[in-house]
Amino acid sequence: MKQRDISSFFGKA
Amino acid sequence: MFEARLVQGNLLKKVVDAVKDLVTDANFDCSSSGFTLQAMDNSHVSLVSLSLRSDGFEHFRCDRNMSMGMSLGNLAKILKCAGNDDIVTMKAADDGDTVTFMFESPKEDRVSDFELKLMDIDSEHLGIPDTDYAATVTLPAAEYQRICRDLSSIGDTVVISATKDGVKFSSSGDVGTANITVRQNTTADKKEEQVSIDLKEPVALTFALRYLNSFAKATPLASHVSLSMARDLPVMVDYQISDMGHLRFYLAPKIED
């Protein structure tokens, strides 16, 4: 299974 | 100038102990509204978000927004020198390169101060949107810790599925398989044993147990922990810090290749 980078779920503040 | 006095000084110790294995170095951000930290773990799989509101401190002064980069390992070493009942005061000048931690014993018969060197840390700040979660389960923090620990001896990942029957944690590996289901129990005799489930729609996600286990290091901070899940989104593991704020962890789900 793959693990996405957490930052790809949240936009830049 | 930044100055914050925390009567429950051991709270800071618990926070740092909860995140230091996940995050090596991080920026603590101070503003008039409080003391916050946002950091990803080294492999960028999880995100830690700490918020301590200024009104939770006995005294809080922050003349200008500032970001203080610290090694959490070194910070933990310093906080280890504080007595469990000590009052902790943090102080930093606007343009300084150190932060001072002052520890006062409750009887006021011992005062110590430790200076920690600040570091420049490049970090990107992420915007965490308000999410309409499909399911939120609030369970005793010790129970969450036990589930993660027990399942870790069976497998590397856990499937957490929330349905109207409860929230099931399943894992499998070379040893075999394991399923642990927690059901709503809001009538438990002791408040600290209560479990509540808020389900809007069924949801099932897979996570790496290593991270969920690491989040459980925050167990001493709160009686309960909430897990909030929505399809294809990171789980939010939320420890409320009474009268002050929260320590939240976000973990990206594992998806099929």
mmCIF file of N, CA and C in Angstrom, chain A, chain B residues 40 44-45 124-127 232 234 252 254-255 257:
data_model
loop_
_atom_site.group_PDB
_atom_site.id
_atom_site.type_symbol
_atom_site.label_atom_id
_atom_site.label_comp_id
_atom_site.label_asym_id
_atom_site.label_seq_id
_atom_site.Cartn_x
_atom_site.Cartn_y
_atom_site.Cartn_z
ATOM 1 N N MET A 1 0.841 -1.202 0.000
ATOM 2 C CA MET A 1 0.000 0.000 0.000
ATOM 3 C C MET A 1 0.872 1.247 0.000
ATOM 4 N N LYS A 2 0.303 2.296 -0.544
ATOM 5 C CA LYS A 2 1.061 3.550 -0.669
ATOM 6 C C LYS A 2 0.704 4.521 0.447
ATOM 7 N N GLN A 3 1.634 5.390 0.714
ATOM 8 C CA GLN A 3 1.418 6.401 1.748
ATOM 9 C C GLN A 3 1.653 7.769 1.117
ATOM 10 N N ARG A 4 0.620 8.582 1.094
ATOM 11 C CA ARG A 4 0.796 9.928 0.515
ATOM 12 C C ARG A 4 1.441 10.856 1.525
ATOM 13 N N ASP A 5 2.156 11.852 1.019
ATOM 14 C CA ASP A 5 2.752 12.889 1.854
ATOM 15 C C ASP A 5 1.608 13.686 2.508
ATOM 16 N N ILE A 6 1.722 13.911 3.805
ATOM 17 C CA ILE A 6 0.640 14.588 4.540
ATOM 18 C C ILE A 6 0.391 16.006 3.987
ATOM 19 N N SER A 7 1.454 16.637 3.497
ATOM 20 C CA SER A 7 1.284 18.019 3.030
ATOM 21 C C SER A 7 0.399 18.086 1.783
ATOM 22 N N SER A 8 0.259 16.938 1.085
ATOM 23 C CA SER A 8 -0.567 16.966 -0.127
ATOM 24 C C SER A 8 -2.058 17.074 0.207
ATOM 25 N N PHE A 9 -2.407 16.882 1.486
ATOM 26 C CA PHE A 9 -3.817 16.995 1.879
ATOM 27 C C PHE A 9 -4.183 18.406 2.329
ATOM 28 N N PHE A 10 -3.183 19.161 2.710
ATOM 29 C CA PHE A 10 -3.441 20.489 3.275
ATOM 30 C C PHE A 10 -2.764 21.549 2.413
ATOM 31 N N GLY A 11 -3.458 22.643 2.223
ATOM 32 C CA GLY A 11 -2.879 23.724 1.436
ATOM 33 C C GLY A 11 -1.867 24.496 2.253
ATOM 34 N N LYS A 12 -1.073 25.299 1.563
ATOM 35 C CA LYS A 12 -0.136 26.159 2.284
ATOM 36 C C LYS A 12 -0.909 27.247 3.006
ATOM 37 N N ALA A 13 -0.490 27.545 4.236
ATOM 38 C CA ALA A 13 -1.208 28.558 5.013
ATOM 39 C C ALA A 13 -0.854 29.944 4.504
ATOM 40 N N MET B 40 5.703 18.614 10.671
ATOM 41 C CA MET B 40 5.542 17.281 10.088
ATOM 42 C C MET B 40 6.643 16.385 10.647
ATOM 43 N N HIS B 44 7.290 13.053 6.575
ATOM 44 C CA HIS B 44 6.146 13.812 6.034
ATOM 45 C C HIS B 44 4.874 12.978 5.884
ATOM 46 N N VAL B 45 4.697 12.040 6.795
ATOM 47 C CA VAL B 45 3.506 11.198 6.757
ATOM 48 C C VAL B 45 2.450 11.732 7.733
ATOM 49 N N GLU B 124 7.448 24.806 6.335
ATOM 50 C CA GLU B 124 6.297 25.369 5.639
ATOM 51 C C GLU B 124 5.081 25.180 6.537
ATOM 52 N N HIS B 125 4.258 26.213 6.584
ATOM 53 C CA HIS B 125 3.065 26.150 7.407
ATOM 54 C C HIS B 125 1.906 25.674 6.545
ATOM 55 N N LEU B 126 1.215 24.670 7.010
ATOM 56 C CA LEU B 126 0.096 24.149 6.221
ATOM 57 C C LEU B 126 -1.220 24.692 6.771
ATOM 58 N N GLY B 127 -2.158 24.889 5.881
ATOM 59 C CA GLY B 127 -3.486 25.332 6.298
ATOM 60 C C GLY B 127 -4.350 24.095 6.511
ATOM 61 N N ASP B 232 -10.805 9.064 2.472
ATOM 62 C CA ASP B 232 -9.607 9.517 1.756
ATOM 63 C C ASP B 232 -8.890 10.704 2.397
ATOM 64 N N PRO B 234 -6.783 12.452 5.974
ATOM 65 C CA PRO B 234 -6.027 12.040 7.164
ATOM 66 C C PRO B 234 -6.941 11.926 8.380
ATOM 67 N N ALA B 252 -1.873 10.545 7.334
ATOM 68 C CA ALA B 252 -2.415 10.223 6.010
ATOM 69 C C ALA B 252 -2.759 8.737 5.953
ATOM 70 N N LYS B 254 -3.289 4.987 4.305
ATOM 71 C CA LYS B 254 -2.594 4.205 3.282
ATOM 72 C C LYS B 254 -3.606 3.872 2.194
ATOM 73 N N ILE B 255 -3.158 3.945 0.957
ATOM 74 C CA ILE B 255 -4.078 3.659 -0.139
ATOM 75 C C ILE B 255 -3.523 2.543 -1.012
ATOM 76 N N ASP B 257 -2.018 0.496 -4.018
ATOM 77 C CA ASP B 257 -1.048 0.908 -5.051
ATOM 78 C C ASP B 257 -1.749 1.115 -6.384
#
